[in-house]
mmCIF file of C-alpha atoms in Angstrom:
data_model
loop_
_atom_site.group_PDB
_atom_site.id
_atom_site.type_symbol
_atom_site.label_atom_id
_atom_site.label_comp_id
_atom_site.label_asym_id
_atom_site.label_seq_id
_atom_site.Cartn_x
_atom_site.Cartn_y
_atom_site.Cartn_z
ATOM 1 C CA MET A 898 -63.030 279.359 44.213
ATOM 2 C CA ASN A 899 -64.253 279.678 47.836
ATOM 3 C CA PRO A 900 -61.821 277.151 50.037
ATOM 4 C CA ALA A 901 -65.175 276.558 52.214
ATOM 5 C CA ALA A 902 -66.186 274.307 49.140
ATOM 6 C CA HIS A 903 -63.181 272.125 49.372
ATOM 7 C CA ALA A 904 -65.124 269.234 50.657
ATOM 8 C CA HIS A 905 -67.972 269.562 48.076
ATOM 9 C CA ILE A 906 -64.766 269.671 44.940
ATOM 10 C CA LEU A 907 -63.401 266.946 46.359
ATOM 11 C CA GLN A 908 -65.995 264.719 45.497
ATOM 12 C CA ALA A 909 -66.581 266.242 42.142
ATOM 13 C CA ALA A 910 -63.541 264.254 40.363
ATOM 14 C CA LEU A 911 -65.014 262.373 37.251
ATOM 15 C CA SER A 912 -65.239 258.637 35.994
ATOM 16 C CA HIS A 913 -64.151 259.562 32.964
ATOM 17 C CA ILE A 914 -61.181 261.202 30.771
ATOM 18 C CA PRO A 915 -62.457 264.066 29.554
ATOM 19 C CA ALA A 916 -62.274 263.854 25.170
ATOM 20 C CA HIS A 917 -59.727 267.184 24.853
ATOM 21 C CA ILE A 918 -57.156 265.699 27.236
ATOM 22 C CA GLN A 919 -54.289 264.954 24.941
ATOM 23 C CA HIS A 920 -51.769 265.830 26.895
ATOM 24 C CA VAL A 921 -50.136 266.623 30.444
ATOM 25 C CA ALA A 922 -50.975 270.195 30.319
ATOM 26 C CA ASP A 923 -54.429 269.646 29.626
ATOM 27 C CA TYR A 924 -54.722 267.962 33.204
ATOM 28 C CA GLU A 925 -53.387 271.141 34.047
ATOM 29 C CA ALA A 926 -55.963 273.737 32.825
ATOM 30 C CA CYS A 927 -58.818 270.682 33.770
ATOM 31 C CA ALA A 928 -57.676 270.453 37.445
ATOM 32 C CA ARG A 929 -58.182 274.170 38.236
ATOM 33 C CA GLU A 930 -62.008 273.804 38.151
ATOM 34 C CA PHE A 931 -61.776 271.191 41.034
ATOM 35 C CA ILE A 932 -59.348 272.839 43.397
ATOM 36 C CA ALA A 933 -59.815 275.226 45.973
ATOM 37 C CA ASP A 934 -58.069 278.404 45.515
ATOM 38 C CA ASP A 935 -55.706 277.981 48.606
ATOM 39 C CA ILE A 936 -54.822 274.555 47.590
ATOM 40 C CA TRP A 937 -54.335 275.659 44.126
ATOM 41 C CA HIS A 938 -51.912 278.135 45.027
ATOM 42 C CA TYR A 939 -49.933 275.544 47.632
ATOM 43 C CA ILE A 940 -49.671 272.819 44.353
ATOM 44 C CA GLN A 941 -48.676 275.156 42.112
ATOM 45 C CA SER A 942 -46.415 278.115 43.464
ATOM 46 C CA GLY A 943 -42.831 278.156 43.646
ATOM 47 C CA SER A 944 -40.782 280.388 45.785
ATOM 48 C CA ASP A 945 -40.620 283.852 46.050
ATOM 49 C CA GLN A 946 -40.871 285.881 42.599
ATOM 50 C CA ASN A 947 -40.739 281.690 41.268
ATOM 51 C CA LEU A 948 -37.624 281.958 39.132
ATOM 52 C CA SER A 949 -36.526 279.076 39.728
ATOM 53 C CA LEU A 950 -39.858 277.287 39.063
ATOM 54 C CA ALA A 951 -39.719 278.995 35.526
ATOM 55 C CA ALA A 952 -36.107 278.042 34.994
ATOM 56 C CA ASN A 953 -37.442 274.055 35.503
ATOM 57 C CA ARG A 954 -39.376 274.353 32.152
ATOM 58 C CA ARG A 955 -37.309 276.959 30.583
ATOM 59 C CA SER A 956 -33.891 274.572 30.585
ATOM 60 C CA PHE A 957 -35.922 271.908 28.578
ATOM 61 C CA ASP A 958 -37.720 274.081 26.129
ATOM 62 C CA GLN A 959 -34.505 275.496 25.409
ATOM 63 C CA LEU A 960 -32.871 272.173 24.253
ATOM 64 C CA ALA A 961 -33.587 271.125 20.882
ATOM 65 C CA LEU A 962 -33.692 267.715 19.571
ATOM 66 C CA LEU A 963 -31.759 266.335 16.405
ATOM 67 C CA PRO A 964 -33.322 263.351 14.888
ATOM 68 C CA ARG A 965 -31.964 260.887 12.890
ATOM 69 C CA VAL A 966 -34.203 258.834 9.802
ATOM 70 C CA LEU A 967 -34.333 255.246 8.841
ATOM 71 C CA ARG A 968 -33.404 253.632 11.289
ATOM 72 C CA SER A 969 -35.237 250.588 12.575
ATOM 73 C CA VAL A 970 -36.762 250.852 15.942
ATOM 74 C CA HIS A 971 -39.112 247.665 16.092
ATOM 75 C CA GLU A 972 -37.582 245.927 18.359
ATOM 76 C CA GLY A 973 -36.807 248.787 20.941
ATOM 77 C CA HIS A 974 -38.596 249.229 24.472
ATOM 78 C CA THR A 975 -37.825 251.809 26.682
ATOM 79 C CA ARG A 976 -37.093 249.458 30.142
ATOM 80 C CA VAL A 977 -34.876 250.316 33.120
ATOM 81 C CA HIS A 978 -33.357 248.422 35.793
ATOM 82 C CA LEU A 979 -33.235 250.124 39.296
ATOM 83 C CA PHE A 980 -31.616 248.917 42.310
ATOM 84 C CA GLY A 981 -32.717 245.074 40.738
ATOM 85 C CA HIS A 982 -35.785 245.659 39.710
ATOM 86 C CA GLU A 983 -36.988 245.931 35.709
ATOM 87 C CA HIS A 984 -39.121 249.324 34.895
ATOM 88 C CA ARG A 985 -41.468 249.691 32.230
ATOM 89 C CA ALA A 986 -40.041 253.304 31.032
ATOM 90 C CA PRO A 987 -37.809 255.504 32.983
ATOM 91 C CA LEU A 988 -40.568 257.455 34.879
ATOM 92 C CA LEU A 989 -41.764 257.338 38.311
ATOM 93 C CA LEU A 990 -44.235 258.940 40.271
ATOM 94 C CA ALA A 991 -42.570 261.614 42.315
ATOM 95 C CA PRO A 992 -43.069 262.097 46.222
ATOM 96 C CA VAL A 993 -46.054 264.682 46.759
ATOM 97 C CA ALA A 994 -47.622 265.405 49.895
ATOM 98 C CA TYR A 995 -51.482 265.372 50.606
ATOM 99 C CA HIS A 996 -53.203 263.142 47.939
ATOM 100 C CA GLY A 997 -55.960 263.809 50.151
ATOM 101 C CA LEU A 998 -56.089 267.473 49.221
ATOM 102 C CA VAL A 999 -57.377 266.672 45.573
ATOM 103 C CA HIS A 1000 -59.120 263.325 45.732
ATOM 104 C CA PRO A 1001 -61.194 261.626 48.552
ATOM 105 C CA ASP A 1002 -59.349 258.279 47.841
ATOM 106 C CA ALA A 1003 -56.050 259.824 47.839
ATOM 107 C CA GLU A 1004 -52.854 258.305 47.553
ATOM 108 C CA LEU A 1005 -54.783 254.923 47.373
ATOM 109 C CA ALA A 1006 -56.171 255.934 43.970
ATOM 110 C CA THR A 1007 -52.451 256.906 42.651
ATOM 111 C CA VAL A 1008 -51.191 253.739 43.835
ATOM 112 C CA GLN A 1009 -53.496 251.958 41.948
ATOM 113 C CA ALA A 1010 -52.482 253.661 38.771
ATOM 114 C CA ALA A 1011 -49.174 253.065 39.030
ATOM 115 C CA VAL A 1012 -49.785 249.426 39.771
ATOM 116 C CA ALA A 1013 -52.238 249.638 36.239
ATOM 117 C CA MET A 1014 -49.318 251.291 34.311
ATOM 118 C CA GLN A 1015 -46.531 249.059 36.248
ATOM 119 C CA THR A 1016 -44.685 252.431 37.153
ATOM 120 C CA ALA A 1017 -42.932 252.919 40.494
ATOM 121 C CA MET A 1018 -44.784 255.221 43.296
ATOM 122 C CA VAL A 1019 -42.354 257.245 45.384
ATOM 123 C CA VAL A 1020 -44.812 257.604 48.673
ATOM 124 C CA SER A 1021 -44.285 260.755 50.725
ATOM 125 C CA THR A 1022 -43.392 260.906 54.454
ATOM 126 C CA LEU A 1023 -46.444 263.708 54.313
ATOM 127 C CA ALA A 1024 -48.812 261.350 52.763
ATOM 128 C CA SER A 1025 -52.543 261.386 54.010
ATOM 129 C CA ARG A 1026 -52.980 257.720 53.885
ATOM 130 C CA ARG A 1027 -51.016 255.115 56.218
ATOM 131 C CA PHE A 1028 -48.093 252.967 54.390
ATOM 132 C CA MET A 1029 -49.683 249.953 55.119
ATOM 133 C CA ASP A 1030 -53.107 250.670 53.668
ATOM 134 C CA ILE A 1031 -51.012 252.207 50.288
ATOM 135 C CA ARG A 1032 -49.090 248.844 50.460
ATOM 136 C CA ARG A 1033 -52.370 246.770 50.947
ATOM 137 C CA THR A 1034 -53.974 248.661 48.238
ATOM 138 C CA ALA A 1035 -51.263 247.923 45.879
ATOM 139 C CA GLU A 1036 -51.365 244.301 46.143
ATOM 140 C CA ALA A 1037 -55.019 244.189 45.905
ATOM 141 C CA ALA A 1038 -54.966 246.271 42.772
ATOM 142 C CA ALA A 1039 -52.447 243.861 41.296
ATOM 143 C CA GLN A 1040 -53.985 240.827 41.990
ATOM 144 C CA GLU A 1041 -57.369 242.179 40.383
ATOM 145 C CA LEU A 1042 -55.343 243.206 37.327
ATOM 146 C CA GLN A 1043 -52.819 239.714 37.195
ATOM 147 C CA ARG A 1044 -49.629 241.978 36.981
ATOM 148 C CA PRO A 1045 -46.808 242.487 40.079
ATOM 149 C CA VAL A 1046 -46.693 245.514 41.953
ATOM 150 C CA PRO A 1047 -44.252 247.794 41.212
ATOM 151 C CA PRO A 1048 -41.800 249.215 43.689
ATOM 152 C CA LEU A 1049 -42.876 251.381 46.007
ATOM 153 C CA TRP A 1050 -40.159 253.471 47.631
ATOM 154 C CA LEU A 1051 -40.477 255.700 51.354
ATOM 155 C CA GLN A 1052 -39.490 259.549 50.817
ATOM 156 C CA LEU A 1053 -37.818 260.842 53.923
ATOM 157 C CA TYR A 1054 -38.608 264.151 55.564
ATOM 158 C CA SER A 1055 -36.142 263.774 58.668
ATOM 159 C CA GLN A 1056 -38.008 264.663 61.680
ATOM 160 C CA PRO A 1057 -37.274 266.703 64.934
ATOM 161 C CA THR A 1058 -35.498 263.731 66.665
ATOM 162 C CA ARG A 1059 -34.197 260.415 65.371
ATOM 163 C CA ALA A 1060 -36.658 258.048 67.120
ATOM 164 C CA GLN A 1061 -39.502 260.113 65.316
ATOM 165 C CA THR A 1062 -37.142 259.571 61.709
ATOM 166 C CA GLN A 1063 -36.952 256.174 63.003
ATOM 167 C CA ALA A 1064 -40.651 255.308 63.126
ATOM 168 C CA VAL A 1065 -41.333 256.747 59.882
ATOM 169 C CA LEU A 1066 -38.583 254.287 58.682
ATOM 170 C CA GLN A 1067 -40.274 251.180 60.859
ATOM 171 C CA ALA A 1068 -43.736 251.885 59.156
ATOM 172 C CA ALA A 1069 -42.430 252.306 55.579
ATOM 173 C CA ALA A 1070 -40.364 248.742 56.838
ATOM 174 C CA GLU A 1071 -43.615 247.181 57.556
ATOM 175 C CA ALA A 1072 -45.310 248.307 54.350
ATOM 176 C CA ASN A 1073 -42.066 246.478 52.159
ATOM 177 C CA PHE A 1074 -41.463 249.607 51.075
ATOM 178 C CA ASP A 1075 -38.281 249.171 48.469
ATOM 179 C CA ALA A 1076 -35.806 252.047 48.704
ATOM 180 C CA ILE A 1077 -35.497 255.451 50.736
ATOM 181 C CA VAL A 1078 -35.376 258.647 49.232
ATOM 182 C CA TRP A 1079 -34.314 260.908 51.640
ATOM 183 C CA THR A 1080 -34.921 265.063 50.562
ATOM 184 C CA VAL A 1081 -32.187 266.701 52.232
ATOM 185 C CA ASP A 1082 -33.109 270.347 50.525
ATOM 186 C CA ALA A 1083 -36.443 271.118 51.840
ATOM 187 C CA HIS A 1084 -36.084 271.731 55.299
ATOM 188 C CA TYR A 1085 -36.102 275.890 54.878
ATOM 189 C CA LYS A 1086 -39.190 276.333 53.287
ATOM 190 C CA ARG A 1087 -42.060 278.753 54.057
ATOM 191 C CA THR A 1088 -45.490 277.517 53.382
ATOM 192 C CA ALA A 1089 -49.138 279.576 54.613
ATOM 193 C CA MET A 1090 -51.622 277.002 53.891
ATOM 194 C CA ALA A 1091 -53.442 275.101 56.521
ATOM 195 C CA LEU A 1092 -54.441 271.702 56.181
ATOM 196 C CA PRO A 1093 -58.117 271.359 55.709
ATOM 197 C CA VAL A 1094 -60.052 269.200 58.431
ATOM 198 C CA GLY A 1095 -59.740 265.469 57.481
ATOM 199 C CA VAL A 1096 -55.928 265.673 55.530
ATOM 200 C CA SER A 1097 -52.940 265.308 57.487
ATOM 201 C CA ALA A 1098 -49.641 263.430 57.595
ATOM 202 C CA VAL A 1099 -51.026 260.277 59.439
ATOM 203 C CA ASN A 1100 -47.433 258.225 58.934
ATOM 204 C CA THR A 1101 -45.889 260.773 61.528
ATOM 205 C CA ASP A 1102 -45.828 262.106 65.046
ATOM 206 C CA ALA A 1103 -48.379 265.311 65.813
ATOM 207 C CA GLU A 1104 -46.014 266.292 67.677
ATOM 208 C CA ALA A 1105 -43.399 266.318 64.781
ATOM 209 C CA GLN A 1106 -45.803 268.503 62.690
ATOM 210 C CA TYR A 1107 -44.641 271.668 64.014
ATOM 211 C CA LYS A 1108 -44.215 275.134 62.007
ATOM 212 C CA HIS A 1109 -41.493 278.143 62.445
ATOM 213 C CA THR A 1110 -42.926 281.417 62.813
ATOM 214 C CA SER A 1111 -40.679 284.465 63.807
ATOM 215 C CA GLN A 1112 -42.298 287.403 64.717
ATOM 216 C CA LEU A 1113 -41.267 291.167 63.508
ATOM 217 C CA LEU A 1114 -39.080 291.778 66.962
ATOM 218 C CA ASP A 1115 -37.652 287.676 67.518
ATOM 219 C CA GLU A 1116 -34.136 288.339 67.909
ATOM 220 C CA CYS A 1117 -33.780 284.646 65.804
ATOM 221 C CA LEU A 1118 -35.545 284.870 62.552
ATOM 222 C CA VAL A 1119 -34.143 281.769 60.996
ATOM 223 C CA LEU A 1120 -30.272 281.383 61.498
ATOM 224 C CA GLY A 1121 -29.966 280.206 65.156
ATOM 225 C CA SER A 1122 -33.810 279.461 65.333
ATOM 226 C CA ARG A 1123 -35.635 275.856 66.157
ATOM 227 C CA PHE A 1124 -35.905 276.026 62.600
ATOM 228 C CA THR A 1125 -32.335 275.566 62.091
ATOM 229 C CA GLU A 1126 -31.805 273.366 65.343
ATOM 230 C CA HIS A 1127 -33.439 270.557 63.575
ATOM 231 C CA ALA A 1128 -32.248 270.658 60.252
ATOM 232 C CA PRO A 1129 -30.162 267.167 59.150
ATOM 233 C CA THR A 1130 -26.982 267.307 58.419
ATOM 234 C CA TRP A 1131 -24.345 265.148 56.743
ATOM 235 C CA GLU A 1132 -24.203 262.919 60.153
ATOM 236 C CA ASP A 1133 -27.840 262.059 59.457
ATOM 237 C CA LEU A 1134 -27.028 260.655 56.726
ATOM 238 C CA ALA A 1135 -24.308 258.246 58.199
ATOM 239 C CA TRP A 1136 -26.990 257.622 60.989
ATOM 240 C CA LEU A 1137 -29.487 256.328 58.212
ATOM 241 C CA ARG A 1138 -27.182 254.357 56.231
ATOM 242 C CA GLY A 1139 -26.911 252.275 59.472
ATOM 243 C CA GLN A 1140 -30.324 251.989 59.921
ATOM 244 C CA THR A 1141 -31.344 250.059 56.631
ATOM 245 C CA ASP A 1142 -30.334 247.838 54.269
ATOM 246 C CA LYS A 1143 -32.597 249.563 51.542
ATOM 247 C CA PRO A 1144 -30.942 251.598 48.603
ATOM 248 C CA ILE A 1145 -30.653 255.204 49.793
ATOM 249 C CA LEU A 1146 -31.048 258.146 47.142
ATOM 250 C CA VAL A 1147 -30.308 261.304 48.400
ATOM 251 C CA LYS A 1148 -33.001 264.205 46.835
ATOM 252 C CA GLY A 1149 -32.110 267.754 46.403
ATOM 253 C CA ILE A 1150 -28.299 267.755 45.814
ATOM 254 C CA VAL A 1151 -27.434 269.823 42.872
ATOM 255 C CA SER A 1152 -23.825 270.542 43.821
ATOM 256 C CA PRO A 1153 -21.046 267.934 42.146
ATOM 257 C CA ALA A 1154 -19.122 267.892 45.290
ATOM 258 C CA ASP A 1155 -22.543 266.892 47.572
ATOM 259 C CA ALA A 1156 -23.166 264.167 45.154
ATOM 260 C CA LYS A 1157 -19.560 262.683 46.085
ATOM 261 C CA GLN A 1158 -19.860 263.204 49.642
ATOM 262 C CA ALA A 1159 -23.347 261.666 49.747
ATOM 263 C CA LEU A 1160 -21.419 258.834 47.865
ATOM 264 C CA ALA A 1161 -19.121 258.599 50.167
ATOM 265 C CA LEU A 1162 -21.444 258.674 52.940
ATOM 266 C CA GLY A 1163 -23.274 255.647 51.763
ATOM 267 C CA ALA A 1164 -25.665 256.630 49.440
ATOM 268 C CA ASN A 1165 -26.852 254.502 46.759
ATOM 269 C CA GLY A 1166 -28.251 256.855 44.211
ATOM 270 C CA LEU A 1167 -29.580 260.456 43.702
ATOM 271 C CA VAL A 1168 -31.964 262.926 42.759
ATOM 272 C CA VAL A 1169 -31.126 265.943 41.380
ATOM 273 C CA SER A 1170 -33.845 268.168 42.095
ATOM 274 C CA ASN A 1171 -34.328 271.747 43.287
ATOM 275 C CA HIS A 1172 -38.272 270.569 44.757
ATOM 276 C CA GLY A 1173 -39.754 271.981 42.028
ATOM 277 C CA GLY A 1174 -38.794 275.567 42.095
ATOM 278 C CA ARG A 1175 -40.682 275.265 46.030
ATOM 279 C CA VAL A 1176 -37.236 276.006 48.113
ATOM 280 C CA LEU A 1177 -34.769 278.737 46.988
ATOM 281 C CA ASP A 1178 -35.670 281.587 43.794
ATOM 282 C CA GLY A 1179 -32.856 281.995 41.283
ATOM 283 C CA MET A 1180 -31.239 278.884 41.783
ATOM 284 C CA VAL A 1181 -29.963 276.352 39.274
ATOM 285 C CA SER A 1182 -32.423 274.244 37.353
ATOM 286 C CA PRO A 1183 -32.035 270.110 37.552
ATOM 287 C CA VAL A 1184 -31.676 269.921 33.623
ATOM 288 C CA ASP A 1185 -28.483 272.249 33.781
ATOM 289 C CA VAL A 1186 -26.307 270.826 36.303
ATOM 290 C CA LEU A 1187 -27.005 267.398 35.408
ATOM 291 C CA PRO A 1188 -24.604 266.756 33.210
ATOM 292 C CA LEU A 1189 -21.742 267.879 35.536
ATOM 293 C CA MET A 1190 -23.512 265.502 37.980
ATOM 294 C CA ARG A 1191 -23.189 262.544 35.880
ATOM 295 C CA ALA A 1192 -19.548 263.578 35.095
ATOM 296 C CA ALA A 1193 -19.010 263.851 38.852
ATOM 297 C CA VAL A 1194 -20.735 260.073 40.053
ATOM 298 C CA GLY A 1195 -19.806 258.077 36.952
ATOM 299 C CA ALA A 1196 -21.618 256.197 34.647
ATOM 300 C CA GLU A 1197 -22.587 253.172 37.602
ATOM 301 C CA VAL A 1198 -24.501 255.476 39.929
ATOM 302 C CA PRO A 1199 -28.364 255.905 39.527
ATOM 303 C CA LEU A 1200 -29.221 259.433 38.857
ATOM 304 C CA LEU A 1201 -32.902 260.510 38.682
ATOM 305 C CA LEU A 1202 -34.185 264.079 37.720
ATOM 306 C CA ASP A 1203 -36.993 266.102 39.361
ATOM 307 C CA GLY A 1204 -38.523 268.860 38.191
ATOM 308 C CA GLY A 1205 -40.612 270.341 35.363
ATOM 309 C CA ILE A 1206 -41.185 267.024 33.452
ATOM 310 C CA ARG A 1207 -44.597 267.781 31.358
ATOM 311 C CA TRP A 1208 -43.869 266.149 27.768
ATOM 312 C CA GLY A 1209 -42.301 263.073 26.475
ATOM 313 C CA THR A 1210 -39.486 264.501 25.243
ATOM 314 C CA ASP A 1211 -38.515 266.169 28.486
ATOM 315 C CA VAL A 1212 -37.491 262.331 29.529
ATOM 316 C CA VAL A 1213 -35.774 262.160 26.290
ATOM 317 C CA LYS A 1214 -33.935 265.208 27.126
ATOM 318 C CA ALA A 1215 -32.944 263.993 30.394
ATOM 319 C CA VAL A 1216 -32.092 260.909 29.894
ATOM 320 C CA ALA A 1217 -29.808 262.417 27.332
ATOM 321 C CA LEU A 1218 -28.062 264.473 29.656
ATOM 322 C CA GLY A 1219 -27.459 261.921 32.006
ATOM 323 C CA ALA A 1220 -30.420 260.895 34.163
ATOM 324 C CA ASP A 1221 -31.456 257.143 34.348
ATOM 325 C CA ALA A 1222 -34.936 258.170 35.038
ATOM 326 C CA VAL A 1223 -36.906 260.903 35.864
ATOM 327 C CA MET A 1224 -39.671 261.615 38.737
ATOM 328 C CA VAL A 1225 -43.366 263.378 37.502
ATOM 329 C CA GLY A 1226 -44.576 265.834 40.425
ATOM 330 C CA ARG A 1227 -47.226 268.071 39.920
ATOM 331 C CA PRO A 1228 -49.160 266.520 37.200
ATOM 332 C CA GLN A 1229 -50.135 263.559 39.605
ATOM 333 C CA MET A 1230 -52.089 266.040 41.297
ATOM 334 C CA HIS A 1231 -53.728 267.585 38.574
ATOM 335 C CA ALA A 1232 -54.775 264.342 37.142
ATOM 336 C CA LEU A 1233 -55.827 263.181 40.454
ATOM 337 C CA ALA A 1234 -57.927 265.837 40.847
ATOM 338 C CA VAL A 1235 -59.796 265.410 37.462
ATOM 339 C CA ALA A 1236 -60.353 261.937 37.059
ATOM 340 C CA GLY A 1237 -58.858 260.182 40.217
ATOM 341 C CA MET A 1238 -56.947 256.348 39.829
ATOM 342 C CA LEU A 1239 -58.377 256.896 35.849
ATOM 343 C CA GLY A 1240 -56.443 260.459 35.248
ATOM 344 C CA VAL A 1241 -53.011 259.014 36.855
ATOM 345 C CA ALA A 1242 -52.766 256.209 34.830
ATOM 346 C CA HIS A 1243 -53.752 258.429 31.689
ATOM 347 C CA MET A 1244 -50.926 260.670 32.454
ATOM 348 C CA LEU A 1245 -48.877 258.495 32.546
ATOM 349 C CA HIS A 1246 -50.085 256.659 29.598
ATOM 350 C CA LEU A 1247 -49.572 260.013 27.880
ATOM 351 C CA LEU A 1248 -45.853 260.621 29.048
ATOM 352 C CA ARG A 1249 -45.214 256.985 27.802
ATOM 353 C CA VAL A 1250 -46.998 257.318 24.211
ATOM 354 C CA GLU A 1251 -44.837 260.610 24.279
ATOM 355 C CA LEU A 1252 -41.426 259.527 25.191
ATOM 356 C CA GLU A 1253 -42.068 255.785 22.963
ATOM 357 C CA LEU A 1254 -42.739 258.445 19.600
ATOM 358 C CA ALA A 1255 -39.887 260.823 20.543
ATOM 359 C CA MET A 1256 -37.533 257.628 20.533
ATOM 360 C CA ALA A 1257 -38.978 256.342 17.494
ATOM 361 C CA GLN A 1258 -38.381 259.691 15.565
ATOM 362 C CA LEU A 1259 -34.590 260.095 16.983
ATOM 363 C CA GLY A 1260 -34.278 256.787 15.739
ATOM 364 C CA CYS A 1261 -33.200 255.472 19.528
ATOM 365 C CA GLY A 1262 -34.931 251.843 19.909
ATOM 366 C CA VAL A 1263 -33.294 251.980 23.577
ATOM 367 C CA LEU A 1264 -32.793 254.492 26.457
ATOM 368 C CA ALA A 1265 -29.099 253.539 25.744
ATOM 369 C CA GLU A 1266 -28.875 255.145 22.204
ATOM 370 C CA VAL A 1267 -30.092 258.547 23.904
ATOM 371 C CA ASN A 1268 -27.314 260.833 24.588
ATOM 372 C CA GLU A 1269 -26.053 264.079 24.095
ATOM 373 C CA SER A 1270 -26.180 263.149 19.913
ATOM 374 C CA VAL A 1271 -29.673 263.731 19.835
ATOM 375 C CA LEU A 1272 -29.758 267.435 21.356
ATOM 376 C CA PHE A 1273 -29.129 270.513 18.976
ATOM 377 C CA ARG A 1274 -27.514 273.722 20.861
ATOM 378 C CA ALA A 1275 -27.689 276.771 18.584
#
């Protein structure tokens, strides 16, 4: 599809859910029709050979489930508590940049779906709509639907200066976001896509939106360059802890040693993630390292998993391995491109139905009963 057709494609999102869409994967196949080639590649690709991207799915698919029968689950539920809020299911909308790439209503449509499905949304620093507009849209949708606004969290990328980072935090505080998800694994990441006209990171300082490029004969390619000069460090976590009284989750940690250090410096929770396979090819999948992470932080620390969630059974497997909840990323962009707010709400509905069906078939009425006993390794 020609990238020049992008503006037209944005208007092509359907006002209904196609009858053939029965699973989250169906949205991915259908979305290809509505997204320009360069944007599709940006959304779908991992790094280099896509080994990490493939590993995220393979790790789920290699885990088999071991059902138990004749157990009553009639009084069951999927509720989970995180940082003082009750969530209907252990499922959050992951932070994904630039929803405006695939739908004209961008994050405003996504947050309407979050309200409709009572699902927490983690809003990217690189959102294409202002934080306050996202909050106001959520409140209007909640009033119309007569239900509460679900938690809205800020996903934070450290900016080149602390003053610029503080400005992002202030904008999120004014929008009354409930938690901070500080992403620490994506500073060293390559991307070649130029944003189309009308799509930008409206919540950041324009001067902070720089790109690092290296010429063949540059003395410093990455190490020692401006690219590494502004990279966040552990000192920035200690600084961040002093800037907010909101819960802080550190996203992008896969090392148990790093997990312990993050908690020691004031983090309240962790998101085990390899950034959807987009940062370092060949790195460990979050699913594979999850049991080690849970053992390192203990039973009480909120531990979320991000990367590769496509089925309700994936949620079961993540919870069984120690996650309190999971985040779903790319599928929200697929669903948003196909059917806007309706698509995202339907995508979340599909995952929740599959999750509850899987729990019922496993004989687990509540999430506390989902543990490694439901998994089978040949």
